[in-house]
mmCIF file of C-alpha atoms and ligand atoms in Angstrom:
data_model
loop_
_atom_site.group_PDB
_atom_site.id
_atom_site.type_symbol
_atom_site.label_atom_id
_atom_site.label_comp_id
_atom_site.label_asym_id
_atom_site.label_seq_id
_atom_site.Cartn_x
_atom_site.Cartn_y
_atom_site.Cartn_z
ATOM 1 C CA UNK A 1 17.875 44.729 -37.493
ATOM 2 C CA UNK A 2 20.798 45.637 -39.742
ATOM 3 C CA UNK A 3 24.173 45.402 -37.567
ATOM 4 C CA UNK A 4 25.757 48.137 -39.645
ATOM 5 C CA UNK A 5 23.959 50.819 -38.140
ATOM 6 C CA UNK A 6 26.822 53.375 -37.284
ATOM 7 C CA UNK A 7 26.837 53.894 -33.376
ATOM 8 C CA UNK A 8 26.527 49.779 -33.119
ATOM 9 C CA UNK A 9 30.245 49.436 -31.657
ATOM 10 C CA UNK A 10 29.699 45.963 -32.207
ATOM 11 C CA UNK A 11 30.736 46.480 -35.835
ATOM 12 C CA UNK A 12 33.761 48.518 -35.362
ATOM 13 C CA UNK A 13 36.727 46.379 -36.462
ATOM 14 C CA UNK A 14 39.048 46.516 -33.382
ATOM 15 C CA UNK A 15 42.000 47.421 -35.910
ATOM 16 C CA UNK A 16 40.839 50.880 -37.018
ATOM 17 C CA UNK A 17 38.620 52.192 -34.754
ATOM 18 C CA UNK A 18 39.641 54.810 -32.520
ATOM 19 C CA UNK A 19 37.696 54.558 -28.922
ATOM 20 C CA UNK A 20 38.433 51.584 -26.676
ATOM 21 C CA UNK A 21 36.972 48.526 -28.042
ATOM 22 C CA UNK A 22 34.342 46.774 -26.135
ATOM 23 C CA UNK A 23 35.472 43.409 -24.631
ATOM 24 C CA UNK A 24 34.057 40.248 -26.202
ATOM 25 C CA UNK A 25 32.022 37.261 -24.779
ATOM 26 C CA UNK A 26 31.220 33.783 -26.741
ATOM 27 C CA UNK A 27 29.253 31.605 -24.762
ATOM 28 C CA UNK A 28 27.021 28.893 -26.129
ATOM 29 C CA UNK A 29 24.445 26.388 -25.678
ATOM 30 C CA UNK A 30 23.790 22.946 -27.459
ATOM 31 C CA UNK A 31 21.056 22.052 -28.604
ATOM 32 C CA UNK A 32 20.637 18.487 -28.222
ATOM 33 C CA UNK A 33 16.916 18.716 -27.505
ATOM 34 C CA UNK A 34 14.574 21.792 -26.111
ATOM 35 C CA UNK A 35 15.974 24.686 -23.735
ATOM 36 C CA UNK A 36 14.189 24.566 -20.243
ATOM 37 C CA UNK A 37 13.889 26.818 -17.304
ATOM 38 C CA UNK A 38 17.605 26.120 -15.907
ATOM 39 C CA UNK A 39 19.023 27.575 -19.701
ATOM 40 C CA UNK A 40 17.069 30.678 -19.183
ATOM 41 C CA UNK A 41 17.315 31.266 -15.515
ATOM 42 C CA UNK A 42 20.829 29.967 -14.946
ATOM 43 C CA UNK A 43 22.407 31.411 -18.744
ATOM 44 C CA UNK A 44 20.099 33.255 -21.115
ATOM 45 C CA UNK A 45 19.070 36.185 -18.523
ATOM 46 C CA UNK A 46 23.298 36.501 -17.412
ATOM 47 C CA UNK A 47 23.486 36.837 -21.326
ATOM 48 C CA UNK A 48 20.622 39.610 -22.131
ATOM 49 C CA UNK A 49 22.244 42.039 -19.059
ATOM 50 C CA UNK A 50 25.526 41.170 -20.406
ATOM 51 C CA UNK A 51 24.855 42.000 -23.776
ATOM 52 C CA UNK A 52 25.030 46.334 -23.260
ATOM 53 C CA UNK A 53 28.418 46.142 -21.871
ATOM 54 C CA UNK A 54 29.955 43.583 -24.414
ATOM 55 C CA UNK A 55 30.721 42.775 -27.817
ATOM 56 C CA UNK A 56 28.516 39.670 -27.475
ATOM 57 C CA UNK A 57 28.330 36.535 -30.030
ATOM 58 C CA UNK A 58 25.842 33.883 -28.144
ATOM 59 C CA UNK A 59 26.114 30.524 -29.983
ATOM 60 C CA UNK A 60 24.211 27.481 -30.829
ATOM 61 C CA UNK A 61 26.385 24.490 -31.039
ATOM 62 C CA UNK A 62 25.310 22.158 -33.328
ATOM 63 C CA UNK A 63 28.394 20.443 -33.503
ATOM 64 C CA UNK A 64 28.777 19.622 -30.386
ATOM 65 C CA UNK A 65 24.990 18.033 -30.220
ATOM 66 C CA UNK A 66 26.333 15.792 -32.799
ATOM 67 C CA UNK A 67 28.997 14.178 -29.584
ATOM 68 C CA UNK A 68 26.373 12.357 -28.855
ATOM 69 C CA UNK A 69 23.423 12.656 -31.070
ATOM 70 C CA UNK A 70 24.867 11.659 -34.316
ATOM 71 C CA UNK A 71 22.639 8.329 -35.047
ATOM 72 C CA UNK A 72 19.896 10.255 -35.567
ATOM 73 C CA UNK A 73 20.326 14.105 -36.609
ATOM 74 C CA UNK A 74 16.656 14.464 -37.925
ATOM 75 C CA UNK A 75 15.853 17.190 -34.430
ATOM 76 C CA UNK A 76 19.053 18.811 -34.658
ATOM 77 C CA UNK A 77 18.390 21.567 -36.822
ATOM 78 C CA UNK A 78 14.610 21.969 -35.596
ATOM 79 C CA UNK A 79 16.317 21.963 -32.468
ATOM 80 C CA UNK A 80 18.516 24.457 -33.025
ATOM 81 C CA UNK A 81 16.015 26.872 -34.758
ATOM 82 C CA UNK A 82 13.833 26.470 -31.585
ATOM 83 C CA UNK A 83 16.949 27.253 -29.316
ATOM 84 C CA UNK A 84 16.983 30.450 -31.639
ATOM 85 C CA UNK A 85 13.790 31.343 -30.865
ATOM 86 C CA UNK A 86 14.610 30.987 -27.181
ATOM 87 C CA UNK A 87 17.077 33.106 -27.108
ATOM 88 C CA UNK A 88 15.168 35.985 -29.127
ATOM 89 C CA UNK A 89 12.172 35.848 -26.874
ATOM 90 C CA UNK A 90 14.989 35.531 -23.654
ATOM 91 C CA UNK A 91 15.504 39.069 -24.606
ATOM 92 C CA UNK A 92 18.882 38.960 -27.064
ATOM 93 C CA UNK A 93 18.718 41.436 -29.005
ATOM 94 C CA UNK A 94 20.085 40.836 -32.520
ATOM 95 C CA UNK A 95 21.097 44.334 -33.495
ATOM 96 C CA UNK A 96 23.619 43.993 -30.547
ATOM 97 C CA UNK A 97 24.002 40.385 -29.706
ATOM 98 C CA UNK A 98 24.826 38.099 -32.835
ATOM 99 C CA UNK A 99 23.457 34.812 -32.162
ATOM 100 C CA UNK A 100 25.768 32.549 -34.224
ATOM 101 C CA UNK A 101 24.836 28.420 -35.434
ATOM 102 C CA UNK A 102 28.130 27.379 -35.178
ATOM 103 C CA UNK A 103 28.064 24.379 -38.175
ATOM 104 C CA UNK A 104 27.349 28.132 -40.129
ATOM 105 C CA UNK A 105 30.731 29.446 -39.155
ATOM 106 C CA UNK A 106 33.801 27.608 -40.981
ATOM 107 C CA UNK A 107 36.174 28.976 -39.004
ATOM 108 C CA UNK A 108 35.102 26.968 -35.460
ATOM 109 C CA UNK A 109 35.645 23.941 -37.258
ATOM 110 C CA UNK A 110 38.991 24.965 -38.800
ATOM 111 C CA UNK A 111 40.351 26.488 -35.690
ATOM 112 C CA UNK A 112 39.365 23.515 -33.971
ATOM 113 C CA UNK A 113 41.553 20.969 -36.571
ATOM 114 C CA UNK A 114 44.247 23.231 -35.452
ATOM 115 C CA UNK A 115 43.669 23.172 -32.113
ATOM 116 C CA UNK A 116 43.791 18.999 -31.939
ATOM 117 C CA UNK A 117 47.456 18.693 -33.277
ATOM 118 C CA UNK A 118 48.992 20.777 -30.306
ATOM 119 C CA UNK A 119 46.442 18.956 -27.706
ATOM 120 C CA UNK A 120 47.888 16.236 -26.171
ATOM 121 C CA UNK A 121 44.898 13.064 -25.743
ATOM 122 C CA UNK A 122 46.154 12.856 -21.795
ATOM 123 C CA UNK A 123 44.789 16.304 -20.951
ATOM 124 C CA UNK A 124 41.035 14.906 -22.681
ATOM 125 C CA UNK A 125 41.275 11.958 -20.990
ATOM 126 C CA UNK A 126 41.424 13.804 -17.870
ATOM 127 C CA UNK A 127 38.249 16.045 -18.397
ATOM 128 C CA UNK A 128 36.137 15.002 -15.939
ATOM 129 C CA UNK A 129 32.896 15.324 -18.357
ATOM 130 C CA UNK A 130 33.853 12.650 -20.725
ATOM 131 C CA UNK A 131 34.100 10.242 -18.266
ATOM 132 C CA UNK A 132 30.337 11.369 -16.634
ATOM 133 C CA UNK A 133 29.051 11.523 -20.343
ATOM 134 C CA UNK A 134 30.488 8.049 -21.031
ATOM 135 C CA UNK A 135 28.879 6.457 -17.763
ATOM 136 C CA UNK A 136 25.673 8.082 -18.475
ATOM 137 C CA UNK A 137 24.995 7.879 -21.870
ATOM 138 C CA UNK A 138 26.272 4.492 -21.507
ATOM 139 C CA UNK A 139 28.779 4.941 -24.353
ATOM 140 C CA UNK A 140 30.846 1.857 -24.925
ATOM 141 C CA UNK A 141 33.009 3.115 -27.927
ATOM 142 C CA UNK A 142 33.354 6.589 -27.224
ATOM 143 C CA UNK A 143 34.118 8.816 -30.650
ATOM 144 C CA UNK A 144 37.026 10.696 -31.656
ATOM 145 C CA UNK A 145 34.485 13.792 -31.858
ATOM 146 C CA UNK A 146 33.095 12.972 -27.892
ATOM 147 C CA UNK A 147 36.743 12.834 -26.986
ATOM 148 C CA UNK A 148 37.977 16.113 -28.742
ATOM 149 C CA UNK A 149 34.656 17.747 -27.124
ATOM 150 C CA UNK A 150 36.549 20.535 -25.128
ATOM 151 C CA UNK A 151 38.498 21.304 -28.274
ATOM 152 C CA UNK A 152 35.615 21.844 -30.057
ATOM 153 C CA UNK A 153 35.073 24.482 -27.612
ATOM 154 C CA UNK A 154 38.269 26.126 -27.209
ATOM 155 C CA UNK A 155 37.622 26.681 -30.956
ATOM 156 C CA UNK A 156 34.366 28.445 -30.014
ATOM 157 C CA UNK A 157 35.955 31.008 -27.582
ATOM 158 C CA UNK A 158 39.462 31.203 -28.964
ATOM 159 C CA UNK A 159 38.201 32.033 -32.686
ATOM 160 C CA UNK A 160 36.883 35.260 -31.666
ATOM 161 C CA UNK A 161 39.573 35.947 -29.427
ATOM 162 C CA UNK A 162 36.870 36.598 -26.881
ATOM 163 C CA UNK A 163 38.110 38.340 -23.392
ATOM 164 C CA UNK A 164 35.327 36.374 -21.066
ATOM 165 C CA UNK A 165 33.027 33.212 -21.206
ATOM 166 C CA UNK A 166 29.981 33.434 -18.761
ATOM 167 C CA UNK A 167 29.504 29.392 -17.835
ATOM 168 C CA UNK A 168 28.060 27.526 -15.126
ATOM 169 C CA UNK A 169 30.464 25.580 -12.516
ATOM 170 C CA UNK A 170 30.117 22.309 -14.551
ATOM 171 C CA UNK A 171 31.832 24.484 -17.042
ATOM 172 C CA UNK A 172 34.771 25.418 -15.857
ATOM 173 C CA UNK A 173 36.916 22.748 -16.506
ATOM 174 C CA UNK A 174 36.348 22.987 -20.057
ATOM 175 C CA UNK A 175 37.408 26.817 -19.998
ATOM 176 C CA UNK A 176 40.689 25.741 -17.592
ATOM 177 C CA UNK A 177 41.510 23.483 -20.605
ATOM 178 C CA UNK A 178 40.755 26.209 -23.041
ATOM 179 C CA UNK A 179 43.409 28.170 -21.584
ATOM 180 C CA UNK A 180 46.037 25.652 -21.475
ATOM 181 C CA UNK A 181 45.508 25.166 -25.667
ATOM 182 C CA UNK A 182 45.669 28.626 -25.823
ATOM 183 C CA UNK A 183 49.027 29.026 -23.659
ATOM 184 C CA UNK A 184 50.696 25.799 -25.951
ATOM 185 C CA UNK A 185 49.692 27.791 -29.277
ATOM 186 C CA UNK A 186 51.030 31.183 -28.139
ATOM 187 C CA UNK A 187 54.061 29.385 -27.067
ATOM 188 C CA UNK A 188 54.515 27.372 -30.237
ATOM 189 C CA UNK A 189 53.600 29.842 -32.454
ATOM 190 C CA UNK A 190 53.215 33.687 -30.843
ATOM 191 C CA UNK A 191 50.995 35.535 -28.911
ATOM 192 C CA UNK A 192 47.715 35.381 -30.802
ATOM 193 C CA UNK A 193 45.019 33.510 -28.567
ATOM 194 C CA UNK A 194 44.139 35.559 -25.315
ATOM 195 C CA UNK A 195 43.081 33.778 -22.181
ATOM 196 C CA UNK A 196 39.876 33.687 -21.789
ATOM 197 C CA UNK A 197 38.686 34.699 -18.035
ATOM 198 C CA UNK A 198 35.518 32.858 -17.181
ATOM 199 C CA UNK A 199 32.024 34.528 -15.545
ATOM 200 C CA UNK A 200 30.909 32.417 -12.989
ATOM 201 C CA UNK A 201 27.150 32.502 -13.143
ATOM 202 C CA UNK A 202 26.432 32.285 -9.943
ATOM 203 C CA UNK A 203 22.709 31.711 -9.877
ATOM 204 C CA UNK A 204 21.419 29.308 -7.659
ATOM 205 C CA UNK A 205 20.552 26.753 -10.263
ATOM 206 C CA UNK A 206 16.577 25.511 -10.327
ATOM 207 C CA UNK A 207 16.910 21.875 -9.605
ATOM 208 C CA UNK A 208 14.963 19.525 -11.994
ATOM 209 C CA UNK A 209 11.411 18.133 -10.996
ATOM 210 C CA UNK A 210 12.837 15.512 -9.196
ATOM 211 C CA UNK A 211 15.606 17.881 -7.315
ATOM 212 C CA UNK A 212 18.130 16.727 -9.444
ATOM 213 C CA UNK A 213 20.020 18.906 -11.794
ATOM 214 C CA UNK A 214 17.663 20.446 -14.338
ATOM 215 C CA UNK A 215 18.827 18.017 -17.512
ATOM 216 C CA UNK A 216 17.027 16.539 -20.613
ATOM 217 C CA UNK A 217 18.493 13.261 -20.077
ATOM 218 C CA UNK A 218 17.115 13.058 -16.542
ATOM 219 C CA UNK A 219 13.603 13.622 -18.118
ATOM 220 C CA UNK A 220 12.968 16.679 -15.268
ATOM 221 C CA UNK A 221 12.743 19.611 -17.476
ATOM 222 C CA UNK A 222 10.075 22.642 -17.773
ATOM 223 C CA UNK A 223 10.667 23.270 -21.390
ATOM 224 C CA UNK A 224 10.854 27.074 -22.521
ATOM 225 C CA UNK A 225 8.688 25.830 -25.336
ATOM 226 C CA UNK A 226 5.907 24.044 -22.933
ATOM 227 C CA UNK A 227 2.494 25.116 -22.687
ATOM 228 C CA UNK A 228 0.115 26.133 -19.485
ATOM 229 C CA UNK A 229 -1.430 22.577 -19.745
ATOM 230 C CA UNK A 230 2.328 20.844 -19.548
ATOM 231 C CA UNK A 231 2.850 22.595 -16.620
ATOM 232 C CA UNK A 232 -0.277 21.572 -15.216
ATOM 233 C CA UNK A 233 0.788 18.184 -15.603
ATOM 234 C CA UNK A 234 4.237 18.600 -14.871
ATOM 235 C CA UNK A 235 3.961 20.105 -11.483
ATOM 236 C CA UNK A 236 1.989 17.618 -9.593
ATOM 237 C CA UNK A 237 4.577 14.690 -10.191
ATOM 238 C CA UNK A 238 7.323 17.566 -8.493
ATOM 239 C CA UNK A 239 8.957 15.657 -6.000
ATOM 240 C CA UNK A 240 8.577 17.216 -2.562
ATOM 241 C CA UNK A 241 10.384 16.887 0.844
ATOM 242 C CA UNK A 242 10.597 13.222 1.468
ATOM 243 C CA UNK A 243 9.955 13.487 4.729
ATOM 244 C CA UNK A 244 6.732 14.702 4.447
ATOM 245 C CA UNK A 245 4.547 12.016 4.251
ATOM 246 C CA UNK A 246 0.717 13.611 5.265
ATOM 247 C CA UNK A 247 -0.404 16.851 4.449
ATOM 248 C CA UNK A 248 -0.022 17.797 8.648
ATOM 249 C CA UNK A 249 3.432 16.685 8.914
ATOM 250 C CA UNK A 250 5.910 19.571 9.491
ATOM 251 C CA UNK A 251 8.358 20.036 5.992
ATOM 252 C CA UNK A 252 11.661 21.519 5.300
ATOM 253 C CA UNK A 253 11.402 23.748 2.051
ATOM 254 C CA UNK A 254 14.704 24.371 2.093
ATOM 255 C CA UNK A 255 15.188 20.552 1.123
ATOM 256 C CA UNK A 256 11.817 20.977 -1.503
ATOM 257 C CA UNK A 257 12.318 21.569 -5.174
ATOM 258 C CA UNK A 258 8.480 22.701 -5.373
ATOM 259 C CA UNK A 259 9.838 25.529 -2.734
ATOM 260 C CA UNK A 260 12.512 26.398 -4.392
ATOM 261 C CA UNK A 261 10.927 27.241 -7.532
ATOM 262 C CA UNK A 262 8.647 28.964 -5.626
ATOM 263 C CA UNK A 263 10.966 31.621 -4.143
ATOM 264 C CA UNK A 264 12.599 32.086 -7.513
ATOM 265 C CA UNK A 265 9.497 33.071 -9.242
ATOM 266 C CA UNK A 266 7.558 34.358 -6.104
ATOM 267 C CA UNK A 267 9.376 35.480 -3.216
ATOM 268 C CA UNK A 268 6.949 37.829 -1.781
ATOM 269 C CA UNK A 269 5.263 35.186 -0.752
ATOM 270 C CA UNK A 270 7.618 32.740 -0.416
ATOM 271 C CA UNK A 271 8.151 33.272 3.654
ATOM 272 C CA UNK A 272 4.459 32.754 4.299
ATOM 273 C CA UNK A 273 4.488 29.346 2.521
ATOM 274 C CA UNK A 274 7.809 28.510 3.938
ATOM 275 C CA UNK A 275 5.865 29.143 7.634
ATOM 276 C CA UNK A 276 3.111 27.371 6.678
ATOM 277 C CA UNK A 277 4.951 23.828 5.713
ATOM 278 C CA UNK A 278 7.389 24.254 8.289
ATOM 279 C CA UNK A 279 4.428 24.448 10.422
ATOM 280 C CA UNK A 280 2.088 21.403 8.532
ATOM 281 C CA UNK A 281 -0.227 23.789 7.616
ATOM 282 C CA UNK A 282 0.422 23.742 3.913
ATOM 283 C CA UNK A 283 0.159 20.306 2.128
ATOM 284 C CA UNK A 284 2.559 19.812 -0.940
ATOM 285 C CA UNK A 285 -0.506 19.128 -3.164
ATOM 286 C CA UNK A 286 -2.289 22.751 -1.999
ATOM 287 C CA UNK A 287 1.706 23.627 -2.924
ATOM 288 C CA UNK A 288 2.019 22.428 -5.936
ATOM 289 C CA UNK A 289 -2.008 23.790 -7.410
ATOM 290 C CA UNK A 290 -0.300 27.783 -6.345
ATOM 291 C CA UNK A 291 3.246 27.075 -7.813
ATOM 292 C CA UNK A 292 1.204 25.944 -11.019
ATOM 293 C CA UNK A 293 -0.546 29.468 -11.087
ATOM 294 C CA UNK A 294 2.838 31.425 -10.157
ATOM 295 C CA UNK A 295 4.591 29.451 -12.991
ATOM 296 C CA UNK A 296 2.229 30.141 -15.491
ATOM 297 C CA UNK A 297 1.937 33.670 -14.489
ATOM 298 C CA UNK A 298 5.417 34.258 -14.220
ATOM 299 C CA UNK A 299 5.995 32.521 -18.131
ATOM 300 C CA UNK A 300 3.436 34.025 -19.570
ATOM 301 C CA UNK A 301 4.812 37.032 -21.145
ATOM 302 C CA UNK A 302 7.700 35.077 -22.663
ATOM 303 C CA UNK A 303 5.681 32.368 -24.372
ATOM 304 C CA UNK A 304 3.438 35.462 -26.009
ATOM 305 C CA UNK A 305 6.840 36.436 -27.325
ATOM 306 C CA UNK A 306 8.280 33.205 -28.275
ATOM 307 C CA UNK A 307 5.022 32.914 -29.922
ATOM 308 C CA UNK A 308 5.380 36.044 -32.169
ATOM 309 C CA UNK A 309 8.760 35.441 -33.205
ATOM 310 C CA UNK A 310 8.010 31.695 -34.055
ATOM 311 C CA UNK A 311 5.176 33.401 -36.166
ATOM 312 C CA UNK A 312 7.480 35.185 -38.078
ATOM 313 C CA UNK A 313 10.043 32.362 -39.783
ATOM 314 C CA UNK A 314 11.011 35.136 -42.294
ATOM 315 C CA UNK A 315 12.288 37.345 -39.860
ATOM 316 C CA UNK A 316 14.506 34.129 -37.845
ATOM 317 C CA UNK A 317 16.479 33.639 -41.567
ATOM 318 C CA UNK A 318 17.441 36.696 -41.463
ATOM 319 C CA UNK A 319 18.779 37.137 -37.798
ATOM 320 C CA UNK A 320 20.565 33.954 -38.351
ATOM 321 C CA UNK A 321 22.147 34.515 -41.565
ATOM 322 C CA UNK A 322 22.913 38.360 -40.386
ATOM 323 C CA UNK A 323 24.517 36.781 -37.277
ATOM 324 C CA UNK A 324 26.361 34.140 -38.856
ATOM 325 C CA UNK A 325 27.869 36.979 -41.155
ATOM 326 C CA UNK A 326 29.230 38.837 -38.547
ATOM 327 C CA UNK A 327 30.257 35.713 -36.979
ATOM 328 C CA UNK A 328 32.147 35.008 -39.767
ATOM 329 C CA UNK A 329 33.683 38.605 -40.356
ATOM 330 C CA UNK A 330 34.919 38.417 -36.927
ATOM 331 C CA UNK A 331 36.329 35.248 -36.860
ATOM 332 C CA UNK A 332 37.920 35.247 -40.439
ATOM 333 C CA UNK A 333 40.616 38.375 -38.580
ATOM 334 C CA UNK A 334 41.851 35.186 -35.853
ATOM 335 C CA UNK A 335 42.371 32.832 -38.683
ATOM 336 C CA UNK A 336 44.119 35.439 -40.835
ATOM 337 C CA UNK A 337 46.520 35.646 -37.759
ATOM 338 C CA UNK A 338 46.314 32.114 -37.235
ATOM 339 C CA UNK A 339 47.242 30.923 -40.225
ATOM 340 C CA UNK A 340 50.003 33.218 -40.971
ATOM 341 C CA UNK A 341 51.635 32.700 -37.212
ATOM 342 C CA UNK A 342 51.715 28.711 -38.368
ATOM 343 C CA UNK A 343 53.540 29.951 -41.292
ATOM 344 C CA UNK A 344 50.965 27.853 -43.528
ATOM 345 C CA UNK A 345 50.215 31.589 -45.162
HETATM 346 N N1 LIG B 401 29.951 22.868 -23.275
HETATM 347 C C1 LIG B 401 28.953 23.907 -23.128
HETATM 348 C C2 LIG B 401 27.792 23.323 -22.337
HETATM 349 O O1 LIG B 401 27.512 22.157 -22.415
HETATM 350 C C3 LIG B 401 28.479 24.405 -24.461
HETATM 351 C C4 LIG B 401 29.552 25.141 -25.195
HETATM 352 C C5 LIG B 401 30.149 24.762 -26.343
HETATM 353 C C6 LIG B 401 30.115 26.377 -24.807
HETATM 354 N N2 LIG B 401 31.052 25.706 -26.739
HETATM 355 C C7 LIG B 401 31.071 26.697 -25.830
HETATM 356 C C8 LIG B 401 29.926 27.243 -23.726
HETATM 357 C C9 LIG B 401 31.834 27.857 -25.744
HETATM 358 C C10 LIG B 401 30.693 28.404 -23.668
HETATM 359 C C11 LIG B 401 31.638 28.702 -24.665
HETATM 360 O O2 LIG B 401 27.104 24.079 -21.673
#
């Protein structure tokens, strides 16, 4: 597990080594409550074939959770330990991929006190997730902290000077406006910060139970951390085309969230079933009983995994404190530069 293995080009310091340095990606996840499907299909999978090619640092953002979760922080770091797990039994692998708890890492919340003197509040008030966040959280007295969100993250990406940021569309404001506080530091105080490019992950998203976006706060998740039995429960309420009212009546899977699951985790014999309810021959509750089975099949082999490495709590400390210390290597070289182009050093 050690990262200093010589050959791990991870740990080459970009300053001394000789061959080309491999590019770097941050990207993160919060962990405001359990990961679900949509985090591994749509963002932990992009990250595990991504993690060869690059220098990769995957975070866990605590801080952010607390935006909105600061009345009650009891989950947060059981939250964040599960998210861990997740990302193990996803397939990161630790001796190349440091998987980084950002409240562990000083330097994302220094960076990011730097970061909010040169950001002007119109260009927050503008980000169109503060406004969605406020409406559906039904936030009345939005925080300084919900407010300086995206600054938060520019801290993320811009404290290991990382080349690329794999996101999802709803993203990519949020890495627009991490460009634009990079472009204001380098012009106030020299070329430090690269632009990050972003990595549209293009995966057709898995809606949510209901067909809406896959989202705790919609209440429409398959956890990563379910069991067989939840999903046994879970996929019966799916909702289904709503235009199919009888089990005869012709459907249109390409409207059907049960479908749609269905071709992502089955699609040999996803244009049989698609015939078949185009056709009224398949019901949505005959549906539902074989997208249980494929689900279960399909998630077996991860939750024997997440199983073994939630078995082994020893082992977790030490990834995380291993990855926070190379987080923290890394990111100590930006604030050295940092620092020094503010003239505070
Ligand atoms: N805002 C991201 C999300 O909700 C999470 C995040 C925080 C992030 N910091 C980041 C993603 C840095 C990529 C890079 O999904």
């Amino acid at each position: 597990m050690s990262s200093l293995r010589p050959g791990n080009p991870a740990c080459y310091n970009p300053l001394t080594m000789s061959q080309p340095r491999k590019k770097i990606i941050f990207s993160a996840m919060q962990a405001t409550g359990r990961l679900h499907l949509g985090n591994l299909e749509g963002a932990l999978r992009n990250w595990v074939r991504l993690q060869d090619e690059y220098e990769l640092y995957a975070g866990i953002v605590d801080l952010h959770s607390l935006t909105t979760t600061f009345d009650d922080t009891s989950e947060v770091l059981e939250n964040v330990r599960e998210a861990a797990i997740d990302y193990l039994a996803a397939g990161l692998d630790p001796d190349k991929t440091a998987i980084v708890i950002q409240s562990w890492v000083p330097a994302h919340a220094e960076l990011h006190t730097l970061l909010s003197m040169i950001t002007p509040v119109g260009w927050l008030e503008r980000v169109p997730t503060y406004k969605e966040k406020r409406e559906q959280l039904h936030i009345a007295n939005p925080s300084y902290g919900l407010l300086g969100y995206p600054v938060l993250m520019a801290a993320d990406i811009l404290v290991y000077r990382a080349d690329v940021v794999p996101v999802g569309r709803d993203q990519v404001p949020h890495l627009e406006l991490t460009r634009e506080i990079a472009r204001r530091f380098n012009h106030l105080y020299g070329n430090i910060l690269p632009e990050p490019q972003s990595l549209l992950t293009e995966f057709a998203l898995l809606p949510g139970l209901d067909g809406r976006k896959m989202s705790k706060s919609y209440d429409n998740c398959i956890y990563l951390s379910d069991s067989p039995d939840d999903v046994r429960r879970k996929v019966p309420d799916m909702f289904t085309d709503p235009t199919k009212l009888r089990k005869n009546d012709p459907g249109h899977p390409d409207q059907c969230p049960v479908y749609a699951y269905h071709l992502a985790y089955s699609p040999d014999t996803a244009p049989e079933v698609k015939a078949d309810c185009e056709a009224g021959k398949l019901g949505c509750v005959d549906h539902k009983r074989q997208l249980a089975d494929i689900l279960i099949e399909a998630m077996t082999s991860y939750w024997e995994r997440r199983a073994a490495i939630a078995a082994d709590p020893d082992r977790l400390d030490a990834v995380l404190q291993d990855g926070a210390r190379r987080a923290r290597d890394k990111t100590a070289e930006t604030m050295d530069l940092v620092w020094k182009a503010m003239k505070l050093r």
